[in-house]
């Protein structure tokens, strides 16, 4: 798994959008035994923290120590630094395994073999994420130019799985059809810029060009944002599967 997020770990924790409680409630409704859950590539721990209200014990891992240092704490969350493709957990340990906004970074073959090892029979696996947000028409025009024209060459190849709404990722489970969810926020201009700053493509652009690409749209976007309702809407991605004896990696 690539580590694209250590550098901006504090911003990631502050500016990345949360998943709505209704989506979490919907996910855990498929889990019969709420004993032990695992949040892989936990980042700032937002999903792990939400799961901790429903499970006796939650484990959460990430390859970035800086991300873990900024993670939300709870008495029943155990954080550890390790890869999602090769963990230290016992066979058939978890009732639920979740990956939020990260499964596209994994070596799918190695990852799913590990999931089959550590997920309980009939356990639930979920891949969650969010796509490109939309906002008012004027700001959308600026942001889509930024996304598709300015930083597009600086995305890692794996980004395409998000653009394809996770529909094209390998998914070797008995899949459960899911409801559609979205998340809406009112964002200050600082929150908008803070979120853009967490994009891996922005960081890659800065590293290669020694310039922040956000500067290219900053003034125009600030004017547009100041004259808008400041609403943003994220399409949420969710695939849920159950592990059974008929599944094959």
PDB file of C-alpha atoms in Angstrom:
ATOM      1  CA  UNK A   1       0.000   0.000   0.000  1.00  0.00           C
ATOM      2  CA  UNK A   2       1.236   3.498  -0.844  1.00  0.00           C
ATOM      3  CA  UNK A   3       1.635   6.130   1.866  1.00  0.00           C
ATOM      4  CA  UNK A   4       0.391   9.333   0.232  1.00  0.00           C
ATOM      5  CA  UNK A   5      -0.946  10.963   3.372  1.00  0.00           C
ATOM      6  CA  UNK A   6       1.707  11.145   6.125  1.00  0.00           C
ATOM      7  CA  UNK A   7       2.876  14.578   4.995  1.00  0.00           C
ATOM      8  CA  UNK A   8      -0.543  16.194   5.442  1.00  0.00           C
ATOM      9  CA  UNK A   9      -1.766  14.020   8.339  1.00  0.00           C
ATOM     10  CA  UNK A  10      -2.867  16.948  10.520  1.00  0.00           C
ATOM     11  CA  UNK A  11      -4.815  18.542   7.645  1.00  0.00           C
ATOM     12  CA  UNK A  12      -6.289  15.150   6.774  1.00  0.00           C
ATOM     13  CA  UNK A  13      -7.626  14.827  10.310  1.00  0.00           C
ATOM     14  CA  UNK A  14      -9.019  18.374  10.293  1.00  0.00           C
ATOM     15  CA  UNK A  15     -10.477  18.703   6.799  1.00  0.00           C
ATOM     16  CA  UNK A  16     -11.478  15.255   5.488  1.00  0.00           C
ATOM     17  CA  UNK A  17     -15.265  14.769   5.529  1.00  0.00           C
ATOM     18  CA  UNK A  18     -16.852  12.384   8.017  1.00  0.00           C
ATOM     19  CA  UNK A  19     -19.228   9.576   7.085  1.00  0.00           C
ATOM     20  CA  UNK A  20     -22.826  10.144   8.248  1.00  0.00           C
ATOM     21  CA  UNK A  21     -24.113   8.143  11.180  1.00  0.00           C
ATOM     22  CA  UNK A  22     -27.004   6.797   9.094  1.00  0.00           C
ATOM     23  CA  UNK A  23     -24.487   5.107   6.778  1.00  0.00           C
ATOM     24  CA  UNK A  24     -22.643   3.540   9.708  1.00  0.00           C
ATOM     25  CA  UNK A  25     -25.927   2.347  11.221  1.00  0.00           C
ATOM     26  CA  UNK A  26     -26.927   0.865   7.882  1.00  0.00           C
ATOM     27  CA  UNK A  27     -23.612  -0.986   7.547  1.00  0.00           C
ATOM     28  CA  UNK A  28     -23.634  -2.510  11.028  1.00  0.00           C
ATOM     29  CA  UNK A  29     -27.236  -3.648  10.569  1.00  0.00           C
ATOM     30  CA  UNK A  30     -25.808  -6.504   8.492  1.00  0.00           C
ATOM     31  CA  UNK A  31     -23.486  -7.634  11.302  1.00  0.00           C
ATOM     32  CA  UNK A  32     -25.067 -10.190  13.613  1.00  0.00           C
ATOM     33  CA  UNK A  33     -22.400 -10.352  16.318  1.00  0.00           C
ATOM     34  CA  UNK A  34     -20.977  -6.951  17.262  1.00  0.00           C
ATOM     35  CA  UNK A  35     -17.976  -8.181  19.186  1.00  0.00           C
ATOM     36  CA  UNK A  36     -14.867  -7.223  17.224  1.00  0.00           C
ATOM     37  CA  UNK A  37     -14.401  -4.894  14.249  1.00  0.00           C
ATOM     38  CA  UNK A  38     -11.378  -3.851  12.223  1.00  0.00           C
ATOM     39  CA  UNK A  39     -10.839  -0.573  10.362  1.00  0.00           C
ATOM     40  CA  UNK A  40      -7.970  -0.998   7.891  1.00  0.00           C
ATOM     41  CA  UNK A  41      -6.034   2.052   6.653  1.00  0.00           C
ATOM     42  CA  UNK A  42      -7.852   3.950   9.381  1.00  0.00           C
ATOM     43  CA  UNK A  43      -6.159   7.282   8.676  1.00  0.00           C
ATOM     44  CA  UNK A  44      -7.474   9.715  11.290  1.00  0.00           C
ATOM     45  CA  UNK A  45      -9.622   7.020  12.891  1.00  0.00           C
ATOM     46  CA  UNK A  46     -12.992   8.576  12.062  1.00  0.00           C
ATOM     47  CA  UNK A  47     -14.625   5.272  11.069  1.00  0.00           C
ATOM     48  CA  UNK A  48     -12.963   3.362  13.897  1.00  0.00           C
ATOM     49  CA  UNK A  49     -14.354   5.904  16.343  1.00  0.00           C
ATOM     50  CA  UNK A  50     -17.874   5.575  14.951  1.00  0.00           C
ATOM     51  CA  UNK A  51     -17.655   1.777  15.132  1.00  0.00           C
ATOM     52  CA  UNK A  52     -16.436   1.944  18.741  1.00  0.00           C
ATOM     53  CA  UNK A  53     -19.924   3.029  19.829  1.00  0.00           C
ATOM     54  CA  UNK A  54     -21.360  -0.253  18.527  1.00  0.00           C
ATOM     55  CA  UNK A  55     -18.654  -2.910  19.015  1.00  0.00           C
ATOM     56  CA  UNK A  56     -17.029  -4.217  22.187  1.00  0.00           C
ATOM     57  CA  UNK A  57     -13.572  -3.833  20.676  1.00  0.00           C
ATOM     58  CA  UNK A  58     -12.302  -2.086  17.544  1.00  0.00           C
ATOM     59  CA  UNK A  59      -8.865  -2.563  16.035  1.00  0.00           C
ATOM     60  CA  UNK A  60      -7.550   0.015  13.569  1.00  0.00           C
ATOM     61  CA  UNK A  61      -4.379  -0.059  11.489  1.00  0.00           C
ATOM     62  CA  UNK A  62      -2.494   2.251   9.157  1.00  0.00           C
ATOM     63  CA  UNK A  63       0.978   2.316   7.603  1.00  0.00           C
ATOM     64  CA  UNK A  64       1.386   5.989   8.553  1.00  0.00           C
ATOM     65  CA  UNK A  65       2.433   6.675  12.135  1.00  0.00           C
ATOM     66  CA  UNK A  66       1.667  10.369  11.604  1.00  0.00           C
ATOM     67  CA  UNK A  67      -1.915   9.494  10.701  1.00  0.00           C
ATOM     68  CA  UNK A  68      -2.195   7.306  13.811  1.00  0.00           C
ATOM     69  CA  UNK A  69      -0.774  10.111  15.952  1.00  0.00           C
ATOM     70  CA  UNK A  70      -3.700  12.286  14.804  1.00  0.00           C
ATOM     71  CA  UNK A  71      -6.352   9.581  15.210  1.00  0.00           C
ATOM     72  CA  UNK A  72      -9.431   9.937  17.414  1.00  0.00           C
ATOM     73  CA  UNK A  73      -9.088   8.035  20.696  1.00  0.00           C
ATOM     74  CA  UNK A  74     -11.507   5.809  22.576  1.00  0.00           C
ATOM     75  CA  UNK A  75     -10.973   3.283  25.354  1.00  0.00           C
ATOM     76  CA  UNK A  76     -12.038   0.343  23.180  1.00  0.00           C
ATOM     77  CA  UNK A  77     -10.003   1.256  20.062  1.00  0.00           C
ATOM     78  CA  UNK A  78      -6.592  -0.365  19.633  1.00  0.00           C
ATOM     79  CA  UNK A  79      -4.425   1.344  17.008  1.00  0.00           C
ATOM     80  CA  UNK A  80      -1.365  -0.249  15.414  1.00  0.00           C
ATOM     81  CA  UNK A  81       1.003   0.533  12.557  1.00  0.00           C
ATOM     82  CA  UNK A  82       0.881  -2.247   9.988  1.00  0.00           C
ATOM     83  CA  UNK A  83       0.021  -3.057   6.395  1.00  0.00           C
ATOM     84  CA  UNK A  84      -3.492  -4.054   5.359  1.00  0.00           C
ATOM     85  CA  UNK A  85      -2.119  -6.845   3.162  1.00  0.00           C
ATOM     86  CA  UNK A  86      -0.198  -8.528   5.982  1.00  0.00           C
ATOM     87  CA  UNK A  87      -1.555  -8.131   9.514  1.00  0.00           C
ATOM     88  CA  UNK A  88      -0.696  -9.572  12.908  1.00  0.00           C
ATOM     89  CA  UNK A  89      -4.255 -10.656  13.691  1.00  0.00           C
ATOM     90  CA  UNK A  90      -5.525 -14.155  14.431  1.00  0.00           C
ATOM     91  CA  UNK A  91      -7.407 -16.329  11.984  1.00  0.00           C
ATOM     92  CA  UNK A  92     -11.151 -15.623  11.871  1.00  0.00           C
ATOM     93  CA  UNK A  93     -10.904 -12.804  14.425  1.00  0.00           C
ATOM     94  CA  UNK A  94     -13.355 -10.182  13.121  1.00  0.00           C
ATOM     95  CA  UNK A  95     -17.114  -9.868  12.732  1.00  0.00           C
ATOM     96  CA  UNK A  96     -16.701  -6.786  10.525  1.00  0.00           C
ATOM     97  CA  UNK A  97     -13.809  -5.441   8.470  1.00  0.00           C
ATOM     98  CA  UNK A  98     -14.072  -1.965   6.946  1.00  0.00           C
ATOM     99  CA  UNK A  99     -11.844  -0.045   4.562  1.00  0.00           C
ATOM    100  CA  UNK A 100     -12.776   3.602   4.008  1.00  0.00           C
ATOM    101  CA  UNK A 101     -11.367   5.593   1.075  1.00  0.00           C
ATOM    102  CA  UNK A 102      -8.354   3.292   0.783  1.00  0.00           C
ATOM    103  CA  UNK A 103      -9.102  -0.087  -0.820  1.00  0.00           C
ATOM    104  CA  UNK A 104      -7.982   1.264  -4.213  1.00  0.00           C
ATOM    105  CA  UNK A 105      -4.422   1.583  -2.881  1.00  0.00           C
ATOM    106  CA  UNK A 106      -4.081  -2.106  -1.987  1.00  0.00           C
ATOM    107  CA  UNK A 107      -2.535  -5.095  -3.729  1.00  0.00           C
ATOM    108  CA  UNK A 108      -5.918  -6.747  -4.248  1.00  0.00           C
ATOM    109  CA  UNK A 109      -4.703 -10.350  -4.431  1.00  0.00           C
ATOM    110  CA  UNK A 110      -2.651 -10.181  -1.216  1.00  0.00           C
ATOM    111  CA  UNK A 111      -5.267  -8.059   0.522  1.00  0.00           C
ATOM    112  CA  UNK A 112      -8.245 -10.324  -0.094  1.00  0.00           C
ATOM    113  CA  UNK A 113      -6.263 -13.408   0.927  1.00  0.00           C
ATOM    114  CA  UNK A 114      -5.637 -11.674   4.241  1.00  0.00           C
ATOM    115  CA  UNK A 115      -9.306 -10.716   4.615  1.00  0.00           C
ATOM    116  CA  UNK A 116     -10.301 -14.343   4.065  1.00  0.00           C
ATOM    117  CA  UNK A 117      -7.871 -15.324   6.815  1.00  0.00           C
ATOM    118  CA  UNK A 118      -8.916 -12.859   9.521  1.00  0.00           C
ATOM    119  CA  UNK A 119     -12.662 -12.425   8.829  1.00  0.00           C
ATOM    120  CA  UNK A 120     -15.023 -14.818  10.600  1.00  0.00           C
ATOM    121  CA  UNK A 121     -17.175 -17.186   8.509  1.00  0.00           C
ATOM    122  CA  UNK A 122     -20.318 -15.233   7.583  1.00  0.00           C
ATOM    123  CA  UNK A 123     -18.462 -12.051   8.583  1.00  0.00           C
ATOM    124  CA  UNK A 124     -19.047  -8.761   6.767  1.00  0.00           C
ATOM    125  CA  UNK A 125     -16.533  -6.853   4.644  1.00  0.00           C
ATOM    126  CA  UNK A 126     -17.254  -3.291   3.521  1.00  0.00           C
ATOM    127  CA  UNK A 127     -15.448  -0.937   1.162  1.00  0.00           C
ATOM    128  CA  UNK A 128     -16.500   2.663   1.733  1.00  0.00           C
ATOM    129  CA  UNK A 129     -15.494   5.892   0.082  1.00  0.00           C
ATOM    130  CA  UNK A 130     -16.592   9.151  -1.469  1.00  0.00           C
ATOM    131  CA  UNK A 131     -16.275  10.559  -4.950  1.00  0.00           C
ATOM    132  CA  UNK A 132     -15.699  14.035  -6.318  1.00  0.00           C
ATOM    133  CA  UNK A 133     -17.962  16.508  -4.532  1.00  0.00           C
ATOM    134  CA  UNK A 134     -20.276  18.971  -6.252  1.00  0.00           C
ATOM    135  CA  UNK A 135     -21.282  22.468  -5.200  1.00  0.00           C
ATOM    136  CA  UNK A 136     -22.755  25.603  -6.803  1.00  0.00           C
ATOM    137  CA  UNK A 137     -22.478  25.786 -10.631  1.00  0.00           C
ATOM    138  CA  UNK A 138     -19.936  28.618 -10.704  1.00  0.00           C
ATOM    139  CA  UNK A 139     -17.536  27.031  -8.206  1.00  0.00           C
ATOM    140  CA  UNK A 140     -18.099  23.609  -9.779  1.00  0.00           C
ATOM    141  CA  UNK A 141     -16.793  24.937 -13.089  1.00  0.00           C
ATOM    142  CA  UNK A 142     -13.590  26.153 -11.438  1.00  0.00           C
ATOM    143  CA  UNK A 143     -13.127  22.980  -9.375  1.00  0.00           C
ATOM    144  CA  UNK A 144     -13.699  20.643 -12.300  1.00  0.00           C
ATOM    145  CA  UNK A 145     -11.152  22.502 -14.366  1.00  0.00           C
ATOM    146  CA  UNK A 146      -8.786  22.097 -11.418  1.00  0.00           C
ATOM    147  CA  UNK A 147      -9.557  18.371 -11.090  1.00  0.00           C
ATOM    148  CA  UNK A 148      -9.572  17.379 -14.757  1.00  0.00           C
ATOM    149  CA  UNK A 149      -7.065  19.824 -16.284  1.00  0.00           C
ATOM    150  CA  UNK A 150      -4.597  21.002 -13.638  1.00  0.00           C
ATOM    151  CA  UNK A 151      -4.030  18.115 -11.212  1.00  0.00           C
ATOM    152  CA  UNK A 152      -5.337  15.204 -13.283  1.00  0.00           C
ATOM    153  CA  UNK A 153      -1.835  14.118 -14.462  1.00  0.00           C
ATOM    154  CA  UNK A 154      -0.679  14.019 -10.829  1.00  0.00           C
ATOM    155  CA  UNK A 155      -3.196  11.489  -9.523  1.00  0.00           C
ATOM    156  CA  UNK A 156      -1.903   7.976  -8.948  1.00  0.00           C
ATOM    157  CA  UNK A 157      -3.331   5.429 -11.383  1.00  0.00           C
ATOM    158  CA  UNK A 158      -5.400   3.883  -8.579  1.00  0.00           C
ATOM    159  CA  UNK A 159      -7.562   7.003  -8.398  1.00  0.00           C
ATOM    160  CA  UNK A 160      -9.588   5.643 -11.333  1.00  0.00           C
ATOM    161  CA  UNK A 161     -11.307   3.169  -8.988  1.00  0.00           C
ATOM    162  CA  UNK A 162     -12.848   6.094  -7.105  1.00  0.00           C
ATOM    163  CA  UNK A 163     -13.847   7.822 -10.340  1.00  0.00           C
ATOM    164  CA  UNK A 164     -15.550   4.539 -11.261  1.00  0.00           C
ATOM    165  CA  UNK A 165     -17.431   4.550  -7.911  1.00  0.00           C
ATOM    166  CA  UNK A 166     -15.627   1.371  -6.750  1.00  0.00           C
ATOM    167  CA  UNK A 167     -17.721  -0.570  -9.254  1.00  0.00           C
ATOM    168  CA  UNK A 168     -14.609  -1.981 -10.944  1.00  0.00           C
ATOM    169  CA  UNK A 169     -12.632  -3.140  -7.901  1.00  0.00           C
ATOM    170  CA  UNK A 170     -12.338  -6.901  -7.395  1.00  0.00           C
ATOM    171  CA  UNK A 171     -14.952  -7.942  -4.845  1.00  0.00           C
ATOM    172  CA  UNK A 172     -14.782 -11.697  -4.065  1.00  0.00           C
ATOM    173  CA  UNK A 173     -17.703 -11.876  -1.652  1.00  0.00           C
ATOM    174  CA  UNK A 174     -21.385 -12.651  -1.643  1.00  0.00           C
ATOM    175  CA  UNK A 175     -22.394  -9.081  -2.381  1.00  0.00           C
ATOM    176  CA  UNK A 176     -25.286  -7.425  -0.584  1.00  0.00           C
ATOM    177  CA  UNK A 177     -27.168  -4.778  -2.615  1.00  0.00           C
ATOM    178  CA  UNK A 178     -26.912  -1.449  -0.806  1.00  0.00           C
ATOM    179  CA  UNK A 179     -28.817   1.791  -0.492  1.00  0.00           C
ATOM    180  CA  UNK A 180     -27.317   4.997  -1.875  1.00  0.00           C
ATOM    181  CA  UNK A 181     -25.967   7.642   0.488  1.00  0.00           C
ATOM    182  CA  UNK A 182     -24.605  11.150   0.188  1.00  0.00           C
ATOM    183  CA  UNK A 183     -23.142  13.671   2.584  1.00  0.00           C
ATOM    184  CA  UNK A 184     -23.811  17.402   2.611  1.00  0.00           C
ATOM    185  CA  UNK A 185     -21.912  20.175   4.368  1.00  0.00           C
ATOM    186  CA  UNK A 186     -21.747  23.939   4.609  1.00  0.00           C
ATOM    187  CA  UNK A 187     -18.073  24.771   4.181  1.00  0.00           C
ATOM    188  CA  UNK A 188     -16.138  27.931   4.880  1.00  0.00           C
ATOM    189  CA  UNK A 189     -13.574  28.865   2.259  1.00  0.00           C
ATOM    190  CA  UNK A 190     -10.864  27.708   4.683  1.00  0.00           C
ATOM    191  CA  UNK A 191     -12.508  24.272   4.886  1.00  0.00           C
ATOM    192  CA  UNK A 192     -12.730  24.043   1.097  1.00  0.00           C
ATOM    193  CA  UNK A 193      -9.066  24.931   0.595  1.00  0.00           C
ATOM    194  CA  UNK A 194      -8.064  22.680   3.488  1.00  0.00           C
ATOM    195  CA  UNK A 195      -9.783  19.738   1.854  1.00  0.00           C
ATOM    196  CA  UNK A 196      -8.199  20.398  -1.546  1.00  0.00           C
ATOM    197  CA  UNK A 197      -4.837  20.559   0.209  1.00  0.00           C
ATOM    198  CA  UNK A 198      -5.263  16.929   1.358  1.00  0.00           C
ATOM    199  CA  UNK A 199      -5.530  15.603  -2.208  1.00  0.00           C
ATOM    200  CA  UNK A 200      -2.571  13.384  -3.057  1.00  0.00           C
ATOM    201  CA  UNK A 201      -2.488  14.925  -6.554  1.00  0.00           C
ATOM    202  CA  UNK A 202      -1.962  18.365  -5.018  1.00  0.00           C
ATOM    203  CA  UNK A 203       0.940  17.047  -2.952  1.00  0.00           C
ATOM    204  CA  UNK A 204       2.458  15.340  -6.017  1.00  0.00           C
ATOM    205  CA  UNK A 205       2.112  18.589  -7.990  1.00  0.00           C
ATOM    206  CA  UNK A 206       3.876  20.562  -5.237  1.00  0.00           C
ATOM    207  CA  UNK A 207       6.697  18.006  -5.044  1.00  0.00           C
ATOM    208  CA  UNK A 208       7.289  18.091  -8.815  1.00  0.00           C
ATOM    209  CA  UNK A 209       6.758  21.791  -9.559  1.00  0.00           C
ATOM    210  CA  UNK A 210       7.647  23.495  -6.263  1.00  0.00           C
ATOM    211  CA  UNK A 211       4.370  25.362  -6.524  1.00  0.00           C
ATOM    212  CA  UNK A 212       0.931  24.821  -5.014  1.00  0.00           C
ATOM    213  CA  UNK A 213      -1.597  24.321  -7.835  1.00  0.00           C
ATOM    214  CA  UNK A 214      -4.355  25.724  -5.628  1.00  0.00           C
ATOM    215  CA  UNK A 215      -2.709  29.118  -6.110  1.00  0.00           C
ATOM    216  CA  UNK A 216      -3.749  28.948  -9.786  1.00  0.00           C
ATOM    217  CA  UNK A 217      -7.458  29.032  -8.894  1.00  0.00           C
ATOM    218  CA  UNK A 218      -7.349  30.615  -5.432  1.00  0.00           C
ATOM    219  CA  UNK A 219      -8.584  34.152  -6.175  1.00  0.00           C
ATOM    220  CA  UNK A 220     -11.271  33.109  -8.652  1.00  0.00           C
ATOM    221  CA  UNK A 221     -12.507  30.368  -6.335  1.00  0.00           C
ATOM    222  CA  UNK A 222     -12.537  32.673  -3.307  1.00  0.00           C
ATOM    223  CA  UNK A 223     -14.694  35.202  -5.153  1.00  0.00           C
ATOM    224  CA  UNK A 224     -17.043  32.477  -6.375  1.00  0.00           C
ATOM    225  CA  UNK A 225     -17.297  30.883  -2.940  1.00  0.00           C
ATOM    226  CA  UNK A 226     -18.035  34.201  -1.268  1.00  0.00           C
ATOM    227  CA  UNK A 227     -21.067  34.663  -3.533  1.00  0.00           C
ATOM    228  CA  UNK A 228     -22.432  31.134  -3.099  1.00  0.00           C
ATOM    229  CA  UNK A 229     -24.473  29.139  -0.570  1.00  0.00           C
ATOM    230  CA  UNK A 230     -21.243  27.259   0.370  1.00  0.00           C
ATOM    231  CA  UNK A 231     -22.975  23.862   0.176  1.00  0.00           C
ATOM    232  CA  UNK A 232     -20.998  20.784  -0.868  1.00  0.00           C
ATOM    233  CA  UNK A 233     -22.388  17.342  -1.633  1.00  0.00           C
ATOM    234  CA  UNK A 234     -20.323  14.165  -1.658  1.00  0.00           C
ATOM    235  CA  UNK A 235     -21.577  10.998  -3.355  1.00  0.00           C
ATOM    236  CA  UNK A 236     -20.806   8.151  -0.947  1.00  0.00           C
ATOM    237  CA  UNK A 237     -19.557   4.786  -2.153  1.00  0.00           C
ATOM    238  CA  UNK A 238     -20.458   1.552  -0.374  1.00  0.00           C
ATOM    239  CA  UNK A 239     -20.003  -2.097  -1.241  1.00  0.00           C
ATOM    240  CA  UNK A 240     -20.879  -4.739   1.343  1.00  0.00           C
ATOM    241  CA  UNK A 241     -20.096  -8.436   1.123  1.00  0.00           C
ATOM    242  CA  UNK A 242     -20.495 -11.509   3.280  1.00  0.00           C
ATOM    243  CA  UNK A 243     -17.834 -14.195   3.553  1.00  0.00           C
ATOM    244  CA  UNK A 244     -19.173 -17.688   3.060  1.00  0.00           C
ATOM    245  CA  UNK A 245     -17.760 -21.063   2.105  1.00  0.00           C
ATOM    246  CA  UNK A 246     -18.681 -20.591  -1.518  1.00  0.00           C
ATOM    247  CA  UNK A 247     -16.506 -17.482  -1.922  1.00  0.00           C
ATOM    248  CA  UNK A 248     -13.159 -17.741  -3.629  1.00  0.00           C
ATOM    249  CA  UNK A 249     -10.302 -15.247  -3.730  1.00  0.00           C
TER     250      UNK A 249
END
